[in-house]
Every structure is written in structure tokens, then in C-alpha cells.
mmCIF file of C-alpha atoms in Angstrom:
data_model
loop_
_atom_site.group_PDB
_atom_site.id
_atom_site.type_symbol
_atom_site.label_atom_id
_atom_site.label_comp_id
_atom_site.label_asym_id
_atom_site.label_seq_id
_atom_site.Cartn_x
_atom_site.Cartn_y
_atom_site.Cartn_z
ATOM 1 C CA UNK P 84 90.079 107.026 84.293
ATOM 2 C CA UNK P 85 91.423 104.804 81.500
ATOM 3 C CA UNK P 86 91.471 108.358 79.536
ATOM 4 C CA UNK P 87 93.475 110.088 81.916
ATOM 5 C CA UNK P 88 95.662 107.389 83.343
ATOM 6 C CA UNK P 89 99.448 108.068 81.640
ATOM 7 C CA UNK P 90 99.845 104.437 83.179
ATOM 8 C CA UNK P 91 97.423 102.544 81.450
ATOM 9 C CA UNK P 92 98.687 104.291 78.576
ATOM 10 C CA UNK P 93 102.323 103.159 78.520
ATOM 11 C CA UNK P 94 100.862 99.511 79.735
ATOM 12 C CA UNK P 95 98.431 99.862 76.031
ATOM 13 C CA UNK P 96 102.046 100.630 74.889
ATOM 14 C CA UNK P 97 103.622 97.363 76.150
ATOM 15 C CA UNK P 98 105.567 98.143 79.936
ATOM 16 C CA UNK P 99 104.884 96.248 82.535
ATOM 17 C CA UNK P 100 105.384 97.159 86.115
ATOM 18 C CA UNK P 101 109.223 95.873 87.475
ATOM 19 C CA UNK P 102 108.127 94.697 90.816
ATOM 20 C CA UNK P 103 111.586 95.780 92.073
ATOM 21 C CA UNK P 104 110.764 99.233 91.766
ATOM 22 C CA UNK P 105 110.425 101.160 95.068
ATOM 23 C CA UNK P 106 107.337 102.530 94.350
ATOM 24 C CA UNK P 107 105.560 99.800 94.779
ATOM 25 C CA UNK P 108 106.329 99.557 98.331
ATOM 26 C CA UNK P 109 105.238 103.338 99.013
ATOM 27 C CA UNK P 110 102.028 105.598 99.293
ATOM 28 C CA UNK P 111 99.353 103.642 99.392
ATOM 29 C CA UNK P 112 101.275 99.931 99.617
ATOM 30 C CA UNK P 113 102.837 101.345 102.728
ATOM 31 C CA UNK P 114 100.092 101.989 104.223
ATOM 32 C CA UNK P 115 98.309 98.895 103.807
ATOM 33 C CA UNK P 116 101.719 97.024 104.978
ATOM 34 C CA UNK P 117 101.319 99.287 108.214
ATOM 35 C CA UNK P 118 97.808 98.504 108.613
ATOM 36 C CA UNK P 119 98.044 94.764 107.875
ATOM 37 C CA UNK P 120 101.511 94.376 110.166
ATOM 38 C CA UNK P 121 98.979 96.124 113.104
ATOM 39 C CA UNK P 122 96.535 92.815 112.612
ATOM 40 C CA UNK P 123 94.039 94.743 110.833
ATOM 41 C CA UNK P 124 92.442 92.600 107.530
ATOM 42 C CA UNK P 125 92.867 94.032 104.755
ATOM 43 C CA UNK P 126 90.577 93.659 101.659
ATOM 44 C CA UNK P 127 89.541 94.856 98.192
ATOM 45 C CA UNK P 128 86.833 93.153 95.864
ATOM 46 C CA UNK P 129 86.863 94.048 92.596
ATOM 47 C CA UNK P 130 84.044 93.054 91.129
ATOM 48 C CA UNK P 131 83.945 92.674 86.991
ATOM 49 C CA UNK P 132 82.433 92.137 83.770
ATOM 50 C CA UNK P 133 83.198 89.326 81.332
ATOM 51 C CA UNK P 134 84.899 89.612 78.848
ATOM 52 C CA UNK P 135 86.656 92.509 80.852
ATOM 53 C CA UNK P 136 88.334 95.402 79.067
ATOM 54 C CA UNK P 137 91.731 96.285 78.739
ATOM 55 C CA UNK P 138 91.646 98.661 81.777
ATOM 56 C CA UNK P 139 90.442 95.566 83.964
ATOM 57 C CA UNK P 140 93.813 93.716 82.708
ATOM 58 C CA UNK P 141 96.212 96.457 83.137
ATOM 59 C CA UNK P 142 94.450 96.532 86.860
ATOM 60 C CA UNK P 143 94.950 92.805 87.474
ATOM 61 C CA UNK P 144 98.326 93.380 86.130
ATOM 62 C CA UNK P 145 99.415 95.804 88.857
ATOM 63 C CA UNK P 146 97.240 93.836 91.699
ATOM 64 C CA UNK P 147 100.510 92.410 92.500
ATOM 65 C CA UNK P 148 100.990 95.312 94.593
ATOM 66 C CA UNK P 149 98.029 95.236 96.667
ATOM 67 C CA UNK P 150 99.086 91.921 97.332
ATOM 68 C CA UNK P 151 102.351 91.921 98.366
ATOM 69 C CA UNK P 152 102.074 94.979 100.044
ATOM 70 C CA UNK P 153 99.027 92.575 102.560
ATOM 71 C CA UNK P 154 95.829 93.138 101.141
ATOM 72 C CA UNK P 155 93.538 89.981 100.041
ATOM 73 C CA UNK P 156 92.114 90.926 96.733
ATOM 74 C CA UNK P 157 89.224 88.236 95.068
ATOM 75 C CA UNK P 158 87.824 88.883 91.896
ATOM 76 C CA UNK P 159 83.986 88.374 91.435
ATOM 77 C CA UNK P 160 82.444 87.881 88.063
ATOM 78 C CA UNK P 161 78.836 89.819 87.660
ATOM 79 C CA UNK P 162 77.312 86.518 86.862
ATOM 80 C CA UNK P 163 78.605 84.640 89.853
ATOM 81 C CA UNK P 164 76.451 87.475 91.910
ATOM 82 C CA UNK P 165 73.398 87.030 90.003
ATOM 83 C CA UNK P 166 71.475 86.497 92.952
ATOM 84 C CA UNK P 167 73.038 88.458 95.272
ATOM 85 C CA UNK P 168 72.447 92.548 96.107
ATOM 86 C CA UNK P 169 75.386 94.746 95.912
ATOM 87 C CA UNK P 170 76.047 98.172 96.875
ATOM 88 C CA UNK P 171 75.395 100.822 94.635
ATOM 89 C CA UNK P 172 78.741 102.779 95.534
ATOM 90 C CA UNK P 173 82.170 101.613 95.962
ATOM 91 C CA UNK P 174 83.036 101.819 100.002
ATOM 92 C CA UNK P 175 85.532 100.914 102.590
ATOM 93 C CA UNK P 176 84.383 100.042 105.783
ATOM 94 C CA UNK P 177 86.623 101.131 108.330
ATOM 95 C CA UNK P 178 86.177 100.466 112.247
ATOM 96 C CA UNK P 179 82.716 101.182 111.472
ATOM 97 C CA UNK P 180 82.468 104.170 109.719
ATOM 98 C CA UNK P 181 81.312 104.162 105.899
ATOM 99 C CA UNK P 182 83.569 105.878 103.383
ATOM 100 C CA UNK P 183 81.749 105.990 100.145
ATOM 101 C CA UNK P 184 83.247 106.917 96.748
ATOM 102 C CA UNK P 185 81.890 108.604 93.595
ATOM 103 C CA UNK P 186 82.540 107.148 89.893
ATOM 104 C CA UNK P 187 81.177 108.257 86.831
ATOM 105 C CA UNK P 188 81.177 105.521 84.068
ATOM 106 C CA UNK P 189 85.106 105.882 83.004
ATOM 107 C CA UNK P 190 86.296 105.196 86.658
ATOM 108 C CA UNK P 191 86.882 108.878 87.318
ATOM 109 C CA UNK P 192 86.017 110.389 90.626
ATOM 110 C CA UNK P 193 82.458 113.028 90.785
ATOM 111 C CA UNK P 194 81.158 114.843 92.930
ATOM 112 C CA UNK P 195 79.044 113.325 95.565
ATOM 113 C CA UNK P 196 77.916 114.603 98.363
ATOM 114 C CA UNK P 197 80.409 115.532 100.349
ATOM 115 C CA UNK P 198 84.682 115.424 100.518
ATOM 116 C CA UNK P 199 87.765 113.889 102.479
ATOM 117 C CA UNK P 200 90.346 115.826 101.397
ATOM 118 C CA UNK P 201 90.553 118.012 97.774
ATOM 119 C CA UNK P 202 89.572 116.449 94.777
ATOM 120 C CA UNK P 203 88.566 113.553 96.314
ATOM 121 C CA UNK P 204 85.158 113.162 95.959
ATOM 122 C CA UNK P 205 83.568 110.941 99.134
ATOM 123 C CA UNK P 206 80.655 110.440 101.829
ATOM 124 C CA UNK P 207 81.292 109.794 105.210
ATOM 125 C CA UNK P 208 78.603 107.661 106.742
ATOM 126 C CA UNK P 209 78.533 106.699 110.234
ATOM 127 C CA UNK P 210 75.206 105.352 110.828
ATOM 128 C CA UNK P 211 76.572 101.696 112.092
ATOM 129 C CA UNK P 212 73.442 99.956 110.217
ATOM 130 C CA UNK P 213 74.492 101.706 107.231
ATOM 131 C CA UNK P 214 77.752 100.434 107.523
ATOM 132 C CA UNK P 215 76.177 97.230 108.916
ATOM 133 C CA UNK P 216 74.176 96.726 105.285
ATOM 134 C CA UNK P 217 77.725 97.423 103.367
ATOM 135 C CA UNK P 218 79.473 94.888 105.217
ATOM 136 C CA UNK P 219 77.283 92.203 105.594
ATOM 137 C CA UNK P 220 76.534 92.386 101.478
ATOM 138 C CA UNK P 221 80.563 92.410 101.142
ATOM 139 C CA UNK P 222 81.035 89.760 103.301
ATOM 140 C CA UNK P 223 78.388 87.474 101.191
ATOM 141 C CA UNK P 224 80.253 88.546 97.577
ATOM 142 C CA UNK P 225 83.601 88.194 99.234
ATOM 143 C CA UNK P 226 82.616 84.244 99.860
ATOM 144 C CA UNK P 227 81.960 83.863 96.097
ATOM 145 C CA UNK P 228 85.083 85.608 94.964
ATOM 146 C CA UNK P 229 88.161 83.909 93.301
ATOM 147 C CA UNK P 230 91.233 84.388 95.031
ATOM 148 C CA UNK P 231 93.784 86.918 92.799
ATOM 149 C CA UNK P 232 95.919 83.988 92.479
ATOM 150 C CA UNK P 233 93.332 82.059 91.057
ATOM 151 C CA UNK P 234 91.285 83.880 88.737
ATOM 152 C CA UNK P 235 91.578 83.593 85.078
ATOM 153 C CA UNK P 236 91.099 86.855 82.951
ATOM 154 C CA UNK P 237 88.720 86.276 80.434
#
């Protein structure tokens, strides 16, 4: 992803985001206001490796977003979760249902084993103990997480 991104490429190049850029309120940030403005909870865990690389700063750099558009982000360090299991694949539990996402090791979406929509590579998995496992190792990480607001890049 970091590659391909034109984004992270003019960030390398010094811009930063302007927050009062419209943008930033559409797509995806939209959504989530919708969603959160409904009552629905919101959140994303991002969970990283220290010293974290540039493409983890330009992401904590745009978080702001996510943020004020309703979601709760936290930040995990791999060696707070030393003794805890995570999931394998990235996911988003939703009313249940599993949605499971395919990376390869530059943060670009593969083929998995099956699709949402074109080019998005994803599993849907609605077996509720499936989904059950996902959330219940989320919810553990998600206590040991630092608030966006609070954590330090290092």
C-alpha cells in the first residue's frame, strides 16, 4: 500500500491533511457519522509495531478523520499484547456477521477466499461463534489500547 498510495507519497513530500477540506467529511467519514449518529459504536484498533514506520505516522496523521467523523480509534503496541491471542486477519464485526479482509505484507488487498464488491478482496463469515471468537479477542486488546489522543508515536 505505502507503494501505491499517491497520499503517503505527497505526506513523504511534506503536506499535511487541511482538516477543513470537505473530503474529510465524505465517503467513508460519512458513513461512520451516519452510523455513529444511529447509536451504533463505532471502532477501529490499529494495532502496531515499535518503532513504527513512516506509513504508521502518515496513518496516525490522518486518524483525525476517523475521529471526528465518530469512530473510537486506540492504538495497541505488539508488546502490550504479549500475552494475549489475536486474530490472524483484519475483521469488522458487524451485527454479527464476520467481514474478514486480505493483506499481503505492504498493506495491499489479496485475494482471499471470497469478495464484497470488485477488487475488494473479503470473507463473509456468519457462523456467530466465529464472530463470537473475533469479538471477544477484540474486546480484550481494545481494553489495553491507548486512546488516539493519548498515544505517543514512537
Amino acid at each position: 500500500m505505502q507503494d501505491t498510495d499517491p497520499w503517503f507519497a505527497k505526506w513523504r513530500s511534506g503536506w499535511r491533511p487541511d482538516r477543513s477540506e470537505e473530503r474529510w467529511r465524505s465517503g467513508w467519514y460519512a458513513h461512520v457519522a451516519q452510523t455513529v449518529a444511529r447509536g451504533v459504536d463505532v471502532r477501529r484498533l490499529r494495532v502496531v509495531s515499535e518503532p513504527v514506520t513512516d506509513y504508521i505516522r502518515y496513518e496516525h496523521d490522518l486518524t483525525f478523520a476517523n475521529v471526528e467523523s465518530g469512530e473510537s480509534v486506540r492504538w495497541l503496541p505488539r508488546t502490550s499484547a504479549f500475552d494475549l491471542l489475536m486474530p490472524a486477519l483484519d475483521g469488522w464485526v458487524v451485527d454479527g456477521t464476520l467481514i474478514l479482509h486480505y493483506w499481503d505484507g505492504e498493506g495491499r488487498p489479496v485475494s482471499g477466499r471470497g469478495e464484497i464488491q470488485a477488487g475488494v478482496s473479503a470473507e463473509i463469515c456468519s457462523d456467530p461463534e466465529v464472530g463470537n471468537l473475533y469479538s471477544a479477542a477484540f474486546d480484550r486488546l481494545w481494553e489495553r489500547a491507548i486512546p488516539h489522543e493519548d498515544y505517543v508515536l514512537r
